[in-house]
């Protein structure tokens, strides 16, 4: 593995330690190394929790936040900061939406200057902050002292409404007012100037006190005593966010979902997936009972368990996915020639077509047959949990949140409304509801241990999910390697998943290249593999420079097409034969540098 | 030409000055911006530079909040504004606009208060093909925005045949003459060979162009349909029958104000003298040159010519202008304006040709559930062999109709519901609304979308007081920019926030007196209530033939306007 970067180049590792470490891992096999990397990552997280990591630079004594549309609040905030700094205070200044919100809970002194817009709306650069403090995730602010200056125009009915809201909310969260809310009209200096003077004075009094007045940092969390979460012992995670992220005119419904796993002991890494236990939707259970003329209340016993038929169907059986054995059993019952035919070996295409398009309800509609409740439960497949790539880095939420990116399967077949059981169950959940989840780790789909390595991420559609986690994680760990994302979908306007986040990541140099393929916007269909081909030389150079290639998303077409694109890039750029290029890819696979998570 | 202000010292100036100076004569990095696949928007400076090429970056404001939550950028789209001096377009050009909006735009056409076409909702990658389509029809979009002279407007329906041709000639001549000279437009959009920008030269504008937009109007008394005194430069055409004798020149008009900034104000132009027709170009050039050199480049909200004149005084301005011209303006000729309305319905031009002036609410030509105006206009454009005239009142004249074609056109007008001019009362026909939401980024309140409802309500009040046939200029704008000339409405509504407007009263019906604020920041209930009371008084106390605007001034309801 000649391309692995020198361990001695790693930041924050001294030469002696580096040498020791090198000796230790010398000769370890691939699995051991991968295992070790996971272990080290966990250790790193422990370390940051127990605070035996090098102390981070002292946080500033105060923070000034502004929300401003036309610049008044912004200027006032900048002036205030300048004056505070002039007196020797360490202060930071942020537009409300640029403030690292996770730090709010530790904030000691917060000064907010915010205007009211529209008909009582927040300024654009404070909307997210307002959502946050008004939302369920707003932290308690017991150690906070604060003051709010509200800007407004008293000719509007909702005078200074936003400032009032912020002031009230901070108090409700436990913060203590350093000064009463100040409300400035269009002649805002009249109020703003004396307010700033008072702020300065109060700050001096407050921060002049002995250090004991400043609350000590929270002790590290006690070790979790909760039982380990497993597939059979899932954790009930509260749903915080269920947000459609495809545009109004898109006929694809993709959701960004945020689950609270606080207290579950679930400890995940980018690349892992989340398993979710699901239930069938009532209309489907009812349709099936109707079609079979069965009584949902009838008690049914199966392998030692007894419960109502309705519950068996809703909670325990697959209804949206047909299986071959069930089809065979059903064909026997209804004696349908076409069904039997489809089961014959020479008609495999017909069978897979049938299994891919028909659900149980469609089968019953086309080929009615009689089933006894107990037989039905015995023949249907037990309901399996669904799996979704985790689209967040644990580092952004202290491991307390898991984000998913879920595409709702929803379509009409011959006029009947059909859906995917798992994606519907999840996307139907309202805020505050719970989902039963467990971790599906994926040890192979891991970021390079060496943060200096480049990554190439190919993730069209919801395949982009783990790469959101990757990019977040690499930014949070200060990894210095470059990140290159290939993303595609049908339409730019409504289906550019996480567009704004990618734009921000590009601007912050957390993402270095982004190539896009929107297949239905132009005259010709373009997919990610075409974009890869267009960038063949560059892509090959990245790989030869040690980059890792990740592919996630559709297994049936995208993954093979991407693979052929890689082979042809290898041939073209590396002057390899077809076999040579295949061997090149295999070598990358062995080195863990070409990994896929496709479904 | 010596351009004193064309220096590189930008200290203290508005950032737009640096942007213009560094733009390589309006090229910027527009091509790079268009090629960036990650966003539907232009990069920041380019999003301003494209205006000089006639297109505005906008976004669907109805979707802004929703898309923010969806982690999608705003739905960026571009509005294209055509240059059509005097508002004249051929049927072929109409068809080209029709096709353009169906193919790349929102599927509607917007006839503006400056007599031209706007097409909304064009995506970034369709901009160049759209602009090419406009040019293929022998129209263009150059300088319909930006700190340059804009589309020149002129009266659409003078009373006397022949007068229209004379003023359109001057509108077109002035517009063409005052175009920026940079090759950028042709390179960026039409595929012309690139010229080295360092060899380029803007003889009139200089590298930093004007401090702000510049507007010219030509009016033919007694109809002030263009509201000539609201433009930076106005020409009041003086005719001896069909012969154009010359122009009275007016300078320093402008309507827009900045919300909450009392140092901004609307201003009507001063008439400073009379010139011969052939002097119009020199006068326009020198008025522009004075403004270029003396205009305020530090504060864009004080950069229009009206502030320059307010600062140095009209006497000093005129003296400087005459010094540069090398001749004196002669004394103003007498003229009289009676009204600002369009002449709806059929009129006989007297030369064997007929005109039909249609009413188009807020200038919008669309197919909706109610009517298929766009289809109707396409059908008319297909058989019409005269011309179209877009009016400053956002209406449309089907001009120069042969009498043999009249019946066919009338049939289409009736069939497609284009006969509003015959169905509605004067109040509605004269009313104006700007675009506002959802496309206008500056809108603070609804205008065009709220207009139909509001018209119904106010008409109801007028009827209640037996005033349904009273002429009354009613104008609404979604913000204090006053694009629908709301400061010149006898009733002017100026948007302050969603659902809230300033109610302004006291303008006259001739475009010669501005209105003033009567009620600030009111909602609909309060507004209608107030109008109800005002109409009651007006119905009871007006003098014979006294307009509403004159009445509210005389009766002291508002302090006498300017
Ligand atoms: C379409 C039109 C209104 C209409 O309903 O017809 C219009 C629409 C807009 N005007 Fe206007 N203005 C229109 C005539 C006017 C007029 C009336 C006139 O010129 O005859 C005025 C008042 C006269 C004046 O200039 O004072 C006017 C004063 C403004 C201003 C304020 C200028 C100023 O001096 O401060 C702005 C804002 C700006 O330029 O910064 C503006 C800006 C805009 C923009 C482009 C918003 C922007 O800057 O992003 C609006 C686009 C809305 C949309 O979605 O279409 N518009 N605008 C008119 C197009 C005229 C044309 O074809 O060129
Ligand atoms: C490792 C891994 C990671 C994953 N990550 C994600 C992720 O990040 N995001 C994500 O959205 N999914 C992801 N998936 C897929 C996910 O697990 C589910 O398979 C998906 O949500 C569909 O499940 P469902 O229960 O909604 O549909 P099911 O109920 O399982 O299936 C519905 C049935 O409907 C039929 N059908 C579906 N579509 C049509 C159609 N258009 N026309 C006709 N018939 C149709 C088929 O017969 C199908 O079997 C991942 C899968 C794996 C294995
Ligand atoms: C479109 C618009 C709507 C406004 N709505 C309100 C309002 O509802 N309530 C209020 O108190 N002020 C309102 N204001 C006034 C602003 O809050 C005020 O101008 C403030 O000084 C702006 O500060 P900023 O520049 O920091 O945004 C509004 C201003 C504008 C332009
Ligand atoms: S008046 Fe204001 S809201 Fe209306 S179009 Fe002009 S800029 Fe937009």
Short mmCIF file of N, CA, C and O in Angstrom, two decimals, chain B residues 380-434:
data_model
loop_
_atom_site.label_atom_id
_atom_site.label_comp_id
_atom_site.label_asym_id
_atom_site.label_seq_id
_atom_site.Cartn_x
_atom_site.Cartn_y
_atom_site.Cartn_z
N UNK B 380 -55.26 37.29 -33.34
CA UNK B 380 -55.34 38.60 -33.97
C UNK B 380 -54.04 38.94 -34.70
O UNK B 380 -54.05 39.41 -35.84
N UNK B 381 -52.92 38.64 -34.03
CA UNK B 381 -51.63 38.96 -34.66
C UNK B 381 -51.46 38.18 -35.97
O UNK B 381 -50.75 38.62 -36.87
N UNK B 382 -52.11 37.06 -36.05
CA UNK B 382 -51.98 36.25 -37.26
C UNK B 382 -52.70 36.90 -38.45
O UNK B 382 -52.26 36.77 -39.59
N UNK B 383 -53.79 37.62 -38.16
CA UNK B 383 -54.51 38.20 -39.30
C UNK B 383 -54.30 39.71 -39.46
O UNK B 383 -54.61 40.28 -40.50
N UNK B 384 -53.73 40.32 -38.43
CA UNK B 384 -53.57 41.78 -38.47
C UNK B 384 -52.40 42.17 -39.36
O UNK B 384 -51.35 41.53 -39.32
N UNK B 385 -52.57 43.24 -40.17
CA UNK B 385 -51.44 43.65 -41.01
C UNK B 385 -51.00 45.09 -40.73
O UNK B 385 -50.24 45.66 -41.49
N UNK B 386 -51.50 45.65 -39.65
CA UNK B 386 -51.02 46.98 -39.26
C UNK B 386 -49.94 46.85 -38.21
O UNK B 386 -49.00 46.07 -38.40
N UNK B 387 -50.07 47.61 -37.11
CA UNK B 387 -49.08 47.47 -36.04
C UNK B 387 -49.78 47.39 -34.69
O UNK B 387 -51.00 47.60 -34.60
N UNK B 388 -49.01 47.06 -33.68
CA UNK B 388 -49.51 47.11 -32.31
C UNK B 388 -48.81 48.25 -31.58
O UNK B 388 -47.65 48.52 -31.83
N UNK B 389 -49.56 48.89 -30.69
CA UNK B 389 -48.93 49.91 -29.84
C UNK B 389 -49.22 49.58 -28.40
O UNK B 389 -50.38 49.55 -27.98
N UNK B 390 -48.16 49.33 -27.64
CA UNK B 390 -48.31 49.12 -26.21
C UNK B 390 -48.38 50.50 -25.57
O UNK B 390 -47.59 51.37 -25.91
N UNK B 391 -49.34 50.70 -24.70
CA UNK B 391 -49.50 52.04 -24.15
C UNK B 391 -48.88 52.13 -22.77
O UNK B 391 -48.67 51.12 -22.10
N UNK B 392 -48.62 53.35 -22.35
CA UNK B 392 -48.05 53.57 -21.01
C UNK B 392 -49.05 53.24 -19.92
O UNK B 392 -48.69 53.20 -18.75
N UNK B 393 -50.28 53.05 -20.30
CA UNK B 393 -51.29 52.63 -19.33
C UNK B 393 -51.49 51.12 -19.36
O UNK B 393 -52.53 50.61 -18.94
N UNK B 394 -50.49 50.41 -19.85
CA UNK B 394 -50.49 48.94 -19.84
C UNK B 394 -51.60 48.36 -20.70
O UNK B 394 -52.08 47.26 -20.46
N UNK B 395 -52.02 49.11 -21.71
CA UNK B 395 -53.04 48.60 -22.63
C UNK B 395 -52.44 48.40 -24.00
O UNK B 395 -51.23 48.57 -24.20
N UNK B 396 -53.29 48.07 -24.95
CA UNK B 396 -52.78 47.72 -26.27
C UNK B 396 -53.68 48.31 -27.35
O UNK B 396 -54.90 48.10 -27.34
N UNK B 397 -53.05 49.01 -28.29
CA UNK B 397 -53.79 49.51 -29.45
C UNK B 397 -53.48 48.61 -30.64
O UNK B 397 -52.31 48.37 -30.96
N UNK B 398 -54.54 48.07 -31.24
CA UNK B 398 -54.36 47.38 -32.51
C UNK B 398 -54.50 48.49 -33.55
O UNK B 398 -55.61 48.99 -33.79
N UNK B 399 -53.38 48.91 -34.08
CA UNK B 399 -53.38 50.16 -34.85
C UNK B 399 -53.31 49.89 -36.34
O UNK B 399 -52.84 48.84 -36.78
N UNK B 400 -53.77 50.87 -37.08
CA UNK B 400 -53.72 50.83 -38.55
C UNK B 400 -54.45 49.62 -39.11
O UNK B 400 -53.92 48.87 -39.93
N UNK B 401 -55.67 49.46 -38.67
CA UNK B 401 -56.49 48.36 -39.17
C UNK B 401 -57.19 48.84 -40.45
O UNK B 401 -57.84 49.90 -40.44
N UNK B 402 -57.06 48.09 -41.51
CA UNK B 402 -57.83 48.41 -42.73
C UNK B 402 -59.29 48.15 -42.43
O UNK B 402 -59.63 47.22 -41.70
N UNK B 403 -60.16 48.98 -43.02
CA UNK B 403 -61.57 48.83 -42.65
C UNK B 403 -62.07 47.44 -43.04
O UNK B 403 -62.93 46.87 -42.36
N UNK B 404 -61.45 46.84 -44.06
CA UNK B 404 -61.85 45.50 -44.46
C UNK B 404 -61.55 44.44 -43.40
O UNK B 404 -62.13 43.36 -43.41
N UNK B 405 -60.64 44.75 -42.50
CA UNK B 405 -60.22 43.77 -41.49
C UNK B 405 -60.96 43.97 -40.16
O UNK B 405 -60.80 43.18 -39.24
N UNK B 406 -61.71 45.04 -40.08
CA UNK B 406 -62.30 45.41 -38.80
C UNK B 406 -63.20 44.30 -38.24
O UNK B 406 -63.09 43.91 -37.07
N UNK B 407 -64.06 43.78 -39.07
CA UNK B 407 -65.03 42.80 -38.60
C UNK B 407 -64.33 41.55 -38.09
O UNK B 407 -64.68 40.99 -37.04
N UNK B 408 -63.32 41.12 -38.82
CA UNK B 408 -62.62 39.89 -38.43
C UNK B 408 -61.94 40.09 -37.07
O UNK B 408 -61.97 39.22 -36.20
N UNK B 409 -61.33 41.25 -36.91
CA UNK B 409 -60.65 41.52 -35.64
C UNK B 409 -61.66 41.61 -34.51
O UNK B 409 -61.49 41.03 -33.43
N UNK B 410 -62.75 42.31 -34.78
CA UNK B 410 -63.78 42.43 -33.74
C UNK B 410 -64.29 41.05 -33.33
O UNK B 410 -64.51 40.79 -32.15
N UNK B 411 -64.43 40.17 -34.30
CA UNK B 411 -64.94 38.83 -33.99
C UNK B 411 -63.99 38.11 -33.03
O UNK B 411 -64.42 37.47 -32.06
N UNK B 412 -62.69 38.23 -33.30
CA UNK B 412 -61.72 37.57 -32.41
C UNK B 412 -61.72 38.22 -31.03
O UNK B 412 -61.61 37.54 -29.99
N UNK B 413 -61.82 39.53 -31.01
CA UNK B 413 -61.86 40.26 -29.74
C UNK B 413 -63.02 39.74 -28.89
O UNK B 413 -62.87 39.44 -27.71
N UNK B 414 -64.16 39.60 -29.51
CA UNK B 414 -65.33 39.14 -28.76
C UNK B 414 -65.16 37.69 -28.33
O UNK B 414 -65.45 37.32 -27.20
N UNK B 415 -64.66 36.89 -29.27
CA UNK B 415 -64.58 35.48 -28.99
C UNK B 415 -63.63 35.18 -27.82
O UNK B 415 -63.89 34.30 -27.01
N UNK B 416 -62.55 35.91 -27.74
CA UNK B 416 -61.54 35.61 -26.71
C UNK B 416 -61.67 36.51 -25.48
O UNK B 416 -60.77 36.55 -24.64
N UNK B 417 -62.76 37.21 -25.36
CA UNK B 417 -62.94 38.03 -24.15
C UNK B 417 -61.99 39.21 -24.06
O UNK B 417 -61.66 39.67 -22.97
N UNK B 418 -61.52 39.69 -25.20
CA UNK B 418 -60.64 40.86 -25.20
C UNK B 418 -61.45 42.16 -25.24
O UNK B 418 -60.90 43.23 -25.46
N UNK B 419 -62.75 42.05 -25.02
CA UNK B 419 -63.63 43.21 -25.17
C UNK B 419 -63.86 43.95 -23.85
O UNK B 419 -64.89 44.62 -23.68
N UNK B 420 -62.90 43.84 -22.93
CA UNK B 420 -63.03 44.53 -21.63
C UNK B 420 -63.28 46.02 -21.81
O UNK B 420 -64.03 46.63 -21.03
N UNK B 421 -62.70 46.61 -22.84
CA UNK B 421 -62.87 48.05 -23.07
C UNK B 421 -64.34 48.43 -23.20
O UNK B 421 -64.74 49.54 -22.88
N UNK B 422 -65.16 47.46 -23.67
CA UNK B 422 -66.58 47.76 -23.87
C UNK B 422 -67.40 47.36 -22.65
O UNK B 422 -68.53 47.81 -22.48
N UNK B 423 -66.83 46.48 -21.82
CA UNK B 423 -67.61 45.96 -20.70
C UNK B 423 -67.40 46.74 -19.41
O UNK B 423 -68.25 46.74 -18.55
N UNK B 424 -66.24 47.32 -19.27
CA UNK B 424 -65.92 47.92 -17.97
C UNK B 424 -66.12 49.42 -17.96
O UNK B 424 -66.09 50.07 -18.99
N UNK B 425 -66.27 49.92 -16.74
CA UNK B 425 -66.44 51.36 -16.57
C UNK B 425 -65.08 52.04 -16.61
O UNK B 425 -64.04 51.43 -16.38
N UNK B 426 -65.14 53.31 -16.80
CA UNK B 426 -63.95 54.13 -16.93
C UNK B 426 -62.97 53.92 -15.75
O UNK B 426 -61.75 53.84 -15.94
N UNK B 427 -63.53 53.84 -14.55
CA UNK B 427 -62.69 53.67 -13.36
C UNK B 427 -61.72 52.51 -13.53
O UNK B 427 -60.53 52.61 -13.29
N UNK B 428 -62.27 51.39 -13.99
CA UNK B 428 -61.44 50.20 -14.13
C UNK B 428 -60.48 50.32 -15.32
O UNK B 428 -59.32 49.91 -15.24
N UNK B 429 -60.98 50.89 -16.39
CA UNK B 429 -60.14 50.98 -17.59
C UNK B 429 -58.88 51.82 -17.31
O UNK B 429 -57.82 51.56 -17.87
N UNK B 430 -59.04 52.82 -16.46
CA UNK B 430 -57.91 53.72 -16.22
C UNK B 430 -56.98 53.23 -15.11
O UNK B 430 -55.91 53.80 -14.90
N UNK B 431 -57.39 52.23 -14.37
CA UNK B 431 -56.62 51.84 -13.19
C UNK B 431 -55.33 51.13 -13.58
O UNK B 431 -55.27 50.43 -14.59
N UNK B 432 -54.29 51.35 -12.79
CA UNK B 432 -52.99 50.73 -13.07
C UNK B 432 -52.50 49.94 -11.86
O UNK B 432 -52.73 50.34 -10.72
N UNK B 433 -51.81 48.87 -12.15
CA UNK B 433 -51.17 48.12 -11.08
C UNK B 433 -49.79 47.68 -11.54
O UNK B 433 -49.60 47.28 -12.69
N UNK B 434 -48.83 47.72 -10.64
CA UNK B 434 -47.51 47.19 -10.97
C UNK B 434 -47.55 45.67 -10.83
O UNK B 434 -48.57 45.09 -10.50
#
